[in-house]
Amino acid sequence: VFLENIETFITQLNSINHINLFLTELKEEDTSCTMYPRPEGSPSQTPSVSGQKKVDVVCDALRKAMESMNPNKFYLSILTAYVKKTVPELEVALQKVHELRENPPAAAGAVSAEEALKYLLFLVNVNDLYEHSLGTYDFDLVLMVAEKSQKDPKEYLPFLNMLKSLEPNYQRYTIDKHLKRYRKALVHLSKSGEEHFTEVLQLVKEQKLFSEALKLYTTDSPQYKRLSSAYAEHLVEQQQAEQAGLLLWRCGLPARALQAFTSCSSWRNAICVAQQIPLPTDQLALLARDLAERLTEQRRYSEAALLLDQYAKDCEEAILALITGAVWEEALRLIYMHNRQDITETNLKPALLEAVNSQTGFLEAQVATFTRHRSRLAVVREQKEKARLDMLDEEGPDCPDAELYSEASSVMTASKYSQSNSRISSRSSKNRRKAERKKLSLKEGSPMEDRALMHALSEIISTVDKMREEIHSLLKSLVLFQFDKQAEKLQLVYEEALQTMEGAVPEVWPEALLNSNTPVTGPNSTANSIMASFQQQQQQKPAASQLDPEIPTAPKMKNGVKWKLTILK
Amino acid sequence: VFLENIETFITQLNSINHINLFLTELKEEDTSCTMYPRPEGSPSQTPSVSGQKKVDVVCDALRKAMESMNPNKFYLSILTAYVKKTVPELEVALQKVHELRENPPAAAGAVSAEEALKYLLFLVNVNDLYEHSLGTYDFDLVLMVAEKSQKDPKEYLPFLNMLKSLEPNYQRYTIDKHLKRYRKALVHLSKSGEEHFTEVLQLVKEQKLFSEALKLYTTDSPQYKRLSSAYAEHLVEQQQAEQAGLLLWRCGLPARALQAFTSCSSWRNAICVAQQIPLPTDQLALLARDLAERLTEQRRYSEAALLLDQYAKDCEEAILALITGAVWEEALRLIYMHNRQDITETNLKPALLEAVNSQTGFLEAQVATFTRHRSRLAVVREQKEKARLDMLDEEGPDCPDAELYSEASSVMTASKYSQSNSRISSRSSKNRRKAERKKLSLKEGSPMEDRALMHALSEIISTVDKMREEIHSLLKSLVLFQFDKQAEKLQLVYEEALQTMEGAVPEVWPEALLNSNTPVTGPNSTANSIMASFQQQQQQKPAASQLDPEIPTAPKMKNGVKWKLTILK
């Protein structure tokens, strides 16, 4: 309503002083919220107009109204509206004063440039105004402000004279840099001639304006190349070697790109750039071996094998890498491709038998740990439940020690966790999670032992469940080489492991644990207190959306993945 | 306690008739559960001894006790203990009678074979007994039973004489088959000589005893091969062509294995087996093209490209497949490997530009739909909340129509869903989910519109969130070819999409929706009623572990996957 009636507002105030007072007293604060309590059920927040700040919206609206009504009469108020914006538009205000001095209006009672400048100096710190006048690159304006500013001419005149002597773009760059406007400085410097490119590079490095700088040069220029090179150096320091490599490659620095790609195991790019150089075959082979070694360390055996096979031309090493990585089918493919069936006997079959043994042993160990944790969890829960009931018995239903009760009773509904969570909610969520995890200990009798056990059980389930594809592939290879007995044993052990874990889920994660709110019920509660607490919860809903991430939830098993072989029974 | 005092029990009964009566009246039912209510807090179920059935445990224990006390005296009760097991041990009982006839005991008052057989016939149907006597392969026993059975000798003698004339293993096979004991029949038939192998094959096919049959022959025998072939045929019919291929391959039928592997796109195995045959190069190339086509249809472009490149020796087609599949880096690798940089200009770059356009458009459409659904969800929720409050106002706080109230109030706590769930809990969970999904409609005003909207929002989040790696790879390739502007646009659009979705999660999935229990509070509740309901929930815990799977939960976003390029701003 206010914005629709600006002119009426101005007319009714009918005083430049009052309008100035109104403008200078504007605050971003919404006093309809902060000074008066909000009636219930009203919308929680007035949406601001297109994300703009209230002060800016009001200043602009008033200024535009005054400019259309009588720009001469409201001259000082218009200046105020510029200056009082959240980011003061001092340059525009100064420009207006400058125009006023150049073309004084004929109208009677119009403000003089002198008066206007005095008023500005009253509103704004003189040094700010001087700096901003510099920022307009208009030396007349600078001098006008400087003269009014009580500044010592011996101080500013040499600087201004020096500036005047400079090439226009270099002049603007010098001013921008003086005002710490580095982006603008970069643009002006880049236009000031090739001889200043060293300064460009220095500015870009100091202020990390790499992306901005690249946009100022054509991609085929030598400057673009030098900037890319500097940027790449910076990116490597920032652990972004792959992006560095891309910049170096595209600007025509393949040798350095190769180095960058190699350092971060970006092997496809490394090989491409090496072939573009082009690296001689023997060096390409060495590169491929180097990359393959890095990939093997990262357990990326398939990729390592590709490099060894296709670029190092060493099919034997490639096949061995695949066997090490349990990539059975691909190993066999290379064996047949290179007609190296001898490796089937010497390496593949022994590796398959070793794999079936180690997988079977691993699964048995996992099931044993799982069963132990599960039994222990039942014991811990029973003990906690017993402790809760004992406490209830001792204290009686009207016990005043409600806090103690709630602490104990919460064990079974997991709200203990959300309580401990709220205690440290001021910390960052990362720190909190770290702190939470520290508290989890599987040691018998540790206060959160139940939670630690649930966490451990969840991890075992995930680990075992994730093995479906791996087991399926191993079973197929075992069958192919007539190791049916070993395959049958593994299939049985894995199936039993999955069944044990799936069967335990309802016991380990009973539904109640998913309801993590503090219990609203208890011996002290009345129907009214509970209702109140319930309504409070409803109101808190949006804020309460961050569930304690540390309550281990029931893992979802990938039962859709078919891994069993029907030919094994 | 009973099992520890068996001998006392027998001594105190001191009557064969009473022991027989006790044995014949044994039931598996645990009358301490079914006839008497269980006291609260007692363990819910007595664990059975090592998974055995109660009836069997008691029968065996009594029999052993009687055998050690006085086998002659308790002869008939011992027979009863064999016969009354859950799977009657008729053969053993018959064998005992047979022994009795061969060696009648000298002891006075001992039961005669005649009497024992009569008693058995009183306990067991005569035909069952006759069949089981056959199953011992002991013709003396068979005759003994047959004579007592009132059966017509003209009926059984020819059959017995025919059996007697057969080779021992074939004789046993014939008996096993007659008794429908097919596994035993198979074992005996396999031992009865090679001339019966056709019968073996027929039996295996009819009874689907493939796995069992393979174990009866050495892997290098012609029988093993024929059985594998028959099994493979069966597996192909069962959509298990890959396993069929493995069987055919390992038993030396590579041509048929190739067919099986090809039919199910098991391309690595297909290629290996083809090279083992060995297929001539031109046919291998045709096979590779055929497989590549199948893989392309399944959007497995990388694998298709490998086949085209390495086996069909058509690098151009391989590169085009990779470009179609948006496998940019691998496409570039092949381009450099085969020195086909021309394809970069003709295909790769245009495809990159097309991809950035279509991805940007796709993301914008997803965000638009997301925003529409989100706004609509807010409207629907407000309407439902209003309807709930209206109903409360109308009915007053003491309204007797509690059910109606609870139906309406539950909208915000999602318990409506668990109610609708319990209504159809008797159906299988798969059917239930199907039925639930049918009820979800995005049509305005549909009864579950809010839930349908949550479901749709969740799907959009998953779709967009899953694109991280794809977008990352596209961005890198765009940068490499200097398409920085397009890359910047895509990065911005994708980042905004992710932010929009992440920001909406707390609003769409407020915490209250995760608490899916029926609300225990309400205007009719008292502190006692709430406490009772709370305790009931605690007791139901194990059973209630199946959360309604259809409450769309907040999707977990993969914020750990770094996809943004720092060089794009």
mmCIF file with all atom_site columns, C-alpha atoms in Angstrom, chain B residues 198-210 213 226-227 229-231 233-234:
data_model
loop_
_atom_site.group_PDB
_atom_site.id
_atom_site.type_symbol
_atom_site.label_atom_id
_atom_site.label_alt_id
_atom_site.label_comp_id
_atom_site.label_asym_id
_atom_site.label_entity_id
_atom_site.label_seq_id
_atom_site.pdbx_PDB_ins_code
_atom_site.Cartn_x
_atom_site.Cartn_y
_atom_site.Cartn_z
_atom_site.occupancy
_atom_site.B_iso_or_equiv
_atom_site.pdbx_formal_charge
_atom_site.auth_seq_id
_atom_site.auth_comp_id
_atom_site.auth_asym_id
_atom_site.auth_atom_id
_atom_site.pdbx_PDB_model_num
ATOM 1  C CA . THR B 1 198 ? 18.085 -93.948 -22.667 1.00 0.00 ? 198 THR B CA 1
ATOM 2  C CA . GLU B 1 199 ? 15.870 -94.749 -19.708 1.00 0.00 ? 199 GLU B CA 1
ATOM 3  C CA . VAL B 1 200 ? 18.155 -92.679 -17.471 1.00 0.00 ? 200 VAL B CA 1
ATOM 4  C CA . LEU B 1 201 ? 17.760 -89.717 -19.787 1.00 0.00 ? 201 LEU B CA 1
ATOM 5  C CA . GLN B 1 202 ? 13.999 -90.120 -19.881 1.00 0.00 ? 202 GLN B CA 1
ATOM 6  C CA . LEU B 1 203 ? 13.736 -90.392 -16.116 1.00 0.00 ? 203 LEU B CA 1
ATOM 7  C CA . VAL B 1 204 ? 15.976 -87.337 -15.627 1.00 0.00 ? 204 VAL B CA 1
ATOM 8  C CA . LYS B 1 205 ? 13.931 -85.243 -18.036 1.00 0.00 ? 205 LYS B CA 1
ATOM 9  C CA . GLU B 1 206 ? 10.571 -86.359 -16.633 1.00 0.00 ? 206 GLU B CA 1
ATOM 10 C CA . GLN B 1 207 ? 11.575 -85.797 -13.031 1.00 0.00 ? 207 GLN B CA 1
ATOM 11 C CA . LYS B 1 208 ? 13.973 -82.862 -13.627 1.00 0.00 ? 208 LYS B CA 1
ATOM 12 C CA . LEU B 1 209 ? 16.782 -84.682 -11.853 1.00 0.00 ? 209 LEU B CA 1
ATOM 13 C CA . PHE B 1 210 ? 19.536 -83.070 -13.928 1.00 0.00 ? 210 PHE B CA 1
ATOM 14 C CA . ALA B 1 213 ? 22.205 -87.222 -12.577 1.00 0.00 ? 213 ALA B CA 1
ATOM 15 C CA . ARG B 1 226 ? 24.301 -86.130 -23.090 1.00 0.00 ? 226 ARG B CA 1
ATOM 16 C CA . LEU B 1 227 ? 22.935 -85.241 -19.689 1.00 0.00 ? 227 LEU B CA 1
ATOM 17 C CA . SER B 1 229 ? 22.986 -81.266 -23.246 1.00 0.00 ? 229 SER B CA 1
ATOM 18 C CA . ALA B 1 230 ? 19.536 -82.248 -21.997 1.00 0.00 ? 230 ALA B CA 1
ATOM 19 C CA . TYR B 1 231 ? 19.962 -80.051 -18.919 1.00 0.00 ? 231 TYR B CA 1
ATOM 20 C CA . GLU B 1 233 ? 17.903 -77.524 -23.216 1.00 0.00 ? 233 GLU B CA 1
ATOM 21 C CA . HIS B 1 234 ? 15.817 -77.409 -20.065 1.00 0.00 ? 234 HIS B CA 1
#
